[in-house]
XYZ file of C-alpha atoms in Angstrom:
374
model
C 0.028 0.044 0.075
C 1.427 3.391 -0.956
C 2.228 5.749 1.862
C 0.378 8.909 1.859
C 2.568 12.044 1.641
C 1.548 15.609 2.658
C 3.214 18.560 1.324
C 4.259 21.412 3.685
C 2.689 23.960 1.417
C -0.684 22.455 2.388
C -0.341 22.859 6.007
C -0.714 25.839 8.125
C 1.583 27.498 10.609
C 0.162 25.413 13.503
C 0.511 22.115 11.827
C 3.998 22.660 10.913
C 4.775 23.405 14.569
C 3.136 20.080 15.631
C 5.075 18.071 13.156
C 8.314 19.570 14.396
C 7.365 18.536 17.944
C 6.717 15.030 17.078
C 9.852 14.368 15.075
C 11.799 11.227 16.109
C 15.339 12.966 15.654
C 16.448 14.124 19.253
C 17.880 17.645 19.465
C 21.734 18.014 19.644
C 23.098 17.996 23.187
C 23.959 21.474 24.692
C 27.699 22.122 25.482
C 28.521 21.765 29.079
C 28.560 24.752 31.159
C 32.222 24.050 32.512
C 33.445 23.563 29.005
C 32.049 26.816 27.898
C 33.535 28.669 30.950
C 36.888 27.103 30.241
C 36.880 28.224 26.593
C 35.716 31.718 27.529
C 38.531 32.550 30.342
C 41.331 30.135 31.412
C 41.489 29.549 35.041
C 44.185 31.546 36.954
C 47.372 29.769 37.889
C 49.890 30.359 40.647
C 52.100 32.319 38.166
C 49.471 34.222 36.490
C 47.680 36.972 38.629
C 43.756 37.070 38.571
C 42.430 39.471 36.217
C 41.277 41.934 38.914
C 44.949 41.812 40.443
C 46.786 42.275 37.060
C 49.276 45.155 36.788
C 48.471 47.629 33.878
C 51.113 47.913 31.272
C 53.261 51.093 31.807
C 52.698 54.015 29.607
C 55.620 54.965 27.243
C 57.891 57.505 28.815
C 59.156 60.616 26.971
C 62.620 59.149 26.547
C 61.006 56.121 24.509
C 58.691 58.443 22.429
C 60.467 60.186 19.488
C 57.737 62.780 19.136
C 58.147 63.833 22.807
C 61.894 64.616 22.577
C 62.711 68.182 23.675
C 63.779 70.590 20.844
C 67.191 71.894 21.225
C 67.112 75.626 22.426
C 68.185 77.996 19.595
C 70.287 80.838 20.771
C 70.789 82.572 17.276
C 69.977 86.171 17.522
C 68.361 88.224 14.823
C 69.540 91.675 15.001
C 69.486 94.696 12.727
C 72.432 95.277 10.094
C 75.518 96.558 11.930
C 76.365 100.150 11.696
C 79.631 101.357 9.931
C 81.179 102.044 13.492
C 80.464 98.352 14.365
C 82.345 97.111 11.240
C 85.171 99.398 12.126
C 85.472 97.909 15.377
C 84.804 94.212 14.361
C 87.491 91.501 14.784
C 89.090 90.340 11.673
C 90.088 86.908 10.041
C 92.617 86.335 7.249
C 91.329 83.734 4.723
C 94.650 82.748 3.459
C 98.227 83.373 3.715
C 99.870 86.857 3.802
C 103.510 87.881 3.317
C 106.151 88.265 0.686
C 106.830 85.681 -2.105
C 110.007 86.209 -4.076
C 109.663 89.788 -3.285
C 106.038 90.264 -4.271
C 103.400 91.129 -1.754
C 100.841 88.373 -1.255
C 97.501 89.580 0.362
C 94.622 87.502 1.604
C 90.992 87.844 1.494
C 89.542 88.928 4.843
C 86.397 88.527 6.862
C 84.841 90.603 9.725
C 82.280 89.376 12.229
C 79.577 91.160 14.147
C 77.182 89.105 15.915
C 75.446 86.897 13.381
C 76.708 89.162 10.532
C 79.901 88.758 8.438
C 81.576 90.768 5.703
C 84.110 89.308 3.291
C 86.172 91.170 0.948
C 89.224 90.299 -1.414
C 92.096 92.588 -2.335
C 92.649 94.167 -5.758
C 95.977 92.250 -6.150
C 95.373 88.847 -7.636
C 98.753 87.421 -6.459
C 98.530 84.432 -4.104
C 100.926 82.124 -2.589
C 102.964 79.583 -4.430
C 103.393 82.139 -7.340
C 99.646 81.940 -8.218
C 98.229 85.093 -9.819
C 94.611 85.435 -10.575
C 94.897 88.586 -12.510
C 93.095 91.913 -12.401
C 90.317 92.177 -9.891
C 86.870 92.391 -11.581
C 84.043 92.484 -9.081
C 82.187 90.502 -6.272
C 79.077 88.348 -6.644
C 77.127 88.367 -3.528
C 75.966 84.566 -3.829
C 73.119 84.805 -1.353
C 74.476 87.934 0.634
C 74.127 91.553 -0.233
C 76.826 94.223 -1.289
C 78.442 96.631 1.242
C 77.672 100.141 1.058
C 80.312 102.837 0.533
C 80.081 103.950 4.097
C 80.398 100.199 5.325
C 83.348 99.572 3.032
C 85.098 102.802 4.291
C 84.510 101.810 7.952
C 85.587 98.147 7.452
C 89.045 99.152 5.854
C 89.543 95.711 4.292
C 91.532 97.121 1.405
C 89.112 96.103 -1.166
C 86.825 97.869 -3.615
C 83.680 96.004 -2.732
C 82.688 93.457 -0.120
C 79.774 91.004 0.627
C 77.688 91.138 3.735
C 75.907 87.875 4.933
C 73.421 87.555 7.686
C 73.422 84.102 9.254
C 70.034 82.434 9.738
C 69.256 78.737 10.181
C 69.252 77.239 6.562
C 71.664 79.989 5.411
C 74.179 78.858 2.626
C 75.772 81.756 0.947
C 78.621 81.543 -1.659
C 80.090 84.781 -2.412
C 82.587 84.900 -5.278
C 85.473 87.558 -6.019
C 86.350 87.520 -9.827
C 89.502 88.143 -11.508
C 90.503 88.388 -15.169
C 93.922 86.882 -16.126
C 96.197 89.490 -17.683
C 97.085 87.091 -20.688
C 93.584 86.164 -21.294
C 91.084 88.991 -20.067
C 88.217 87.175 -21.525
C 88.656 84.409 -18.899
C 87.402 84.601 -15.455
C 89.005 83.201 -12.155
C 87.653 83.505 -8.874
C 88.024 83.256 -4.986
C 84.871 81.547 -3.794
C 83.782 80.856 -0.128
C 80.730 79.166 1.548
C 79.238 80.582 4.654
C 76.536 78.201 6.196
C 74.269 77.810 9.119
C 72.372 74.403 8.986
C 68.777 74.418 9.366
C 68.999 72.122 12.339
C 71.666 74.538 14.005
C 71.145 75.228 17.869
C 73.402 78.299 17.848
C 76.045 80.121 16.008
C 78.643 77.587 17.123
C 77.127 75.220 14.392
C 78.278 77.581 11.557
C 80.387 76.384 8.676
C 83.152 78.097 6.606
C 83.945 76.197 3.326
C 82.137 73.207 4.865
C 84.680 73.080 7.954
C 85.637 75.045 10.979
C 84.812 78.752 11.443
C 87.908 81.019 10.804
C 89.868 82.540 13.864
C 89.248 86.235 14.363
C 91.744 88.692 15.959
C 91.076 92.127 17.348
C 91.954 95.249 15.597
C 93.234 98.675 16.491
C 89.970 100.672 17.060
C 91.598 104.263 17.554
C 90.452 105.218 14.027
C 86.860 104.033 14.859
C 86.777 106.405 17.807
C 87.696 109.268 15.455
C 85.041 108.203 13.072
C 82.383 107.995 15.848
C 83.180 111.513 17.014
C 83.169 112.774 13.430
C 79.765 110.961 12.904
C 78.380 112.427 16.201
C 79.329 115.969 15.066
C 77.782 115.588 11.733
C 74.610 114.283 13.084
C 74.490 117.203 15.589
C 75.056 119.553 12.681
C 72.232 117.995 10.650
C 69.880 118.206 13.634
C 70.779 121.876 14.121
C 70.075 122.714 10.508
C 66.932 120.658 10.507
C 65.702 122.609 13.612
C 66.781 125.853 12.128
C 64.743 125.170 8.888
C 61.656 124.051 10.875
C 61.825 127.108 13.054
C 61.910 129.289 9.915
C 58.932 127.417 8.606
C 56.938 127.671 11.877
C 57.899 131.447 12.078
C 55.918 132.197 8.890
C 53.009 134.403 9.369
C 49.707 132.964 8.468
C 46.835 134.886 6.873
C 43.885 136.111 9.205
C 41.022 133.804 9.661
C 38.248 134.875 7.360
C 34.593 134.979 8.516
C 35.015 135.616 12.268
C 34.336 138.765 14.271
C 36.878 140.860 15.925
C 38.453 139.558 19.263
C 36.040 140.222 22.354
C 37.468 142.523 24.956
C 39.038 141.077 28.096
C 35.827 141.841 30.068
C 33.886 139.626 27.901
C 35.931 136.579 28.836
C 35.490 137.158 32.493
C 32.250 135.254 33.105
C 33.333 132.257 30.708
C 34.435 128.925 32.423
C 38.014 128.071 31.929
C 38.892 125.389 29.274
C 41.310 122.539 29.726
C 44.926 123.392 29.105
C 47.061 120.915 30.788
C 49.881 122.521 32.902
C 48.290 126.114 32.888
C 47.950 126.107 36.723
C 51.875 125.657 37.177
C 52.449 129.071 35.817
C 49.301 130.794 37.061
C 47.464 130.983 33.858
C 43.699 131.151 33.173
C 42.673 130.059 29.679
C 39.157 130.483 28.149
C 37.547 130.229 24.663
C 34.720 132.582 23.539
C 33.334 132.195 20.156
C 36.393 131.582 17.664
C 39.058 132.967 20.121
C 41.385 131.608 22.673
C 42.142 133.947 25.645
C 45.088 133.495 28.227
C 46.258 135.586 31.130
C 49.086 134.615 33.438
C 49.875 136.262 36.640
C 50.446 135.854 40.274
C 52.236 132.585 40.573
C 55.416 133.556 38.597
C 56.732 136.833 37.034
C 56.092 136.530 33.303
C 58.734 138.200 31.120
C 57.872 137.177 27.522
C 55.249 135.587 25.464
C 56.683 134.826 22.085
C 54.760 133.393 19.076
C 56.809 130.544 17.505
C 54.246 128.960 15.260
C 50.824 129.835 13.883
C 50.830 133.719 14.196
C 48.034 135.214 12.496
C 48.767 138.566 10.469
C 46.865 140.879 12.596
C 44.623 138.696 14.781
C 47.195 137.381 17.090
C 48.111 139.540 20.131
C 50.636 138.681 22.898
C 52.178 140.801 25.545
C 54.232 140.558 28.646
C 53.955 143.616 31.136
C 54.732 144.066 34.841
C 54.977 140.376 35.196
C 51.662 139.593 33.451
C 51.352 137.647 30.205
C 48.582 137.937 27.858
C 47.549 136.230 24.710
C 44.591 136.329 22.313
C 44.527 134.204 19.148
C 41.980 132.725 16.818
C 41.038 129.170 17.904
C 39.391 127.468 14.861
C 39.364 124.155 13.127
C 43.043 123.369 11.854
C 44.677 125.513 14.427
C 48.367 124.438 15.331
C 49.839 127.103 17.499
C 52.935 127.372 19.732
C 54.162 130.290 21.994
C 57.097 130.302 24.468
C 56.294 131.787 27.955
C 59.361 133.102 29.591
C 59.233 133.758 33.314
C 61.859 134.358 36.084
C 63.619 130.985 36.409
C 62.603 129.117 33.233
C 60.387 128.870 30.178
C 57.628 126.712 28.988
C 55.670 126.170 25.819
C 52.079 126.714 25.064
C 50.592 124.435 22.426
C 47.013 124.740 20.924
C 45.724 122.215 18.413
C 42.343 121.705 16.745
C 42.677 118.923 14.270
C 39.984 118.445 11.674
C 36.615 117.649 13.251
C 34.688 118.488 16.346
C 36.583 120.924 18.789
C 38.606 118.833 21.455
C 37.830 118.840 24.937
C 41.535 119.520 25.776
C 42.254 122.709 24.010
C 45.985 122.666 24.685
C 49.028 122.098 27.021
C 51.661 124.009 28.651
C 54.867 121.953 29.157
C 58.649 121.828 29.027
C 59.115 120.784 25.371
C 58.277 122.561 22.128
């Protein structure tokens, strides 16, 4: 007899669950709890501490971490270009042998040093030791440096017609060249070339290199000439300052045209009821200062004996009035937008300067000052 078969597609969800429950195949055994526990975590032994007692791994120290290594301190200065006087006083190094060779004078190129700056120059004479002759001097090529000025050359006194100045910074690699033309072949070029370096990784000027090796040795020079030069420079600077001051005084003393569109100056009595305006330092010399309409008025008396009120800048052709009589100083002057006025107040024992300014715009709260300087 044929066994009847039932397709799962003809059964509903409840029948399928019943068939699964009645299956003769037993379910696979579940893994033992002890076996699962041993797989998940091995039991501690006498030589292995329990997880709760395990010592954490030490963190890497700065010595073992390359990124945390301290950077070398850099003591390389960045100063302004030396003055001619500094080049005059700078120590000098000879970049070769000097002396007489078979009766001929042999000169060497020379170097000066001021802080992180160096100057290199070569002689006009191309003769060198071992009977070597480069020829007639042609010119210098800065090679990463800059050419010395006439004042710097004169002060340095290297005996050369030009020189190269180099500022040492980390990464500097200058290669100045001094060219000569052989007498027998003037179309050729021979040169004296030097390299001056400060590596990018330098921690100080002690790491600088000359021609890839040790830095030259420098010796002090006689500086008596420099003292004379400094005195002459000081005298020249003083003369220039005096000439500039004289020219400025002449410009300030020019008389300005009267201010148009304002009424005549009020009488002294008209200023009496007005409040004083701010003129810093006026009380020290007993001055009262007031402004009425477009006029500034000042009267100084009592505290010191005024001997003179002299207009130095900003005098108007007919509108500025100043006087000093019987120890009393008086001043009346237009005070309008654009005013730039200065007067010298002389008294027994000294002098001070009144300055009035009104820049473009609203009238300033502080009208002026009376002080020691012009």
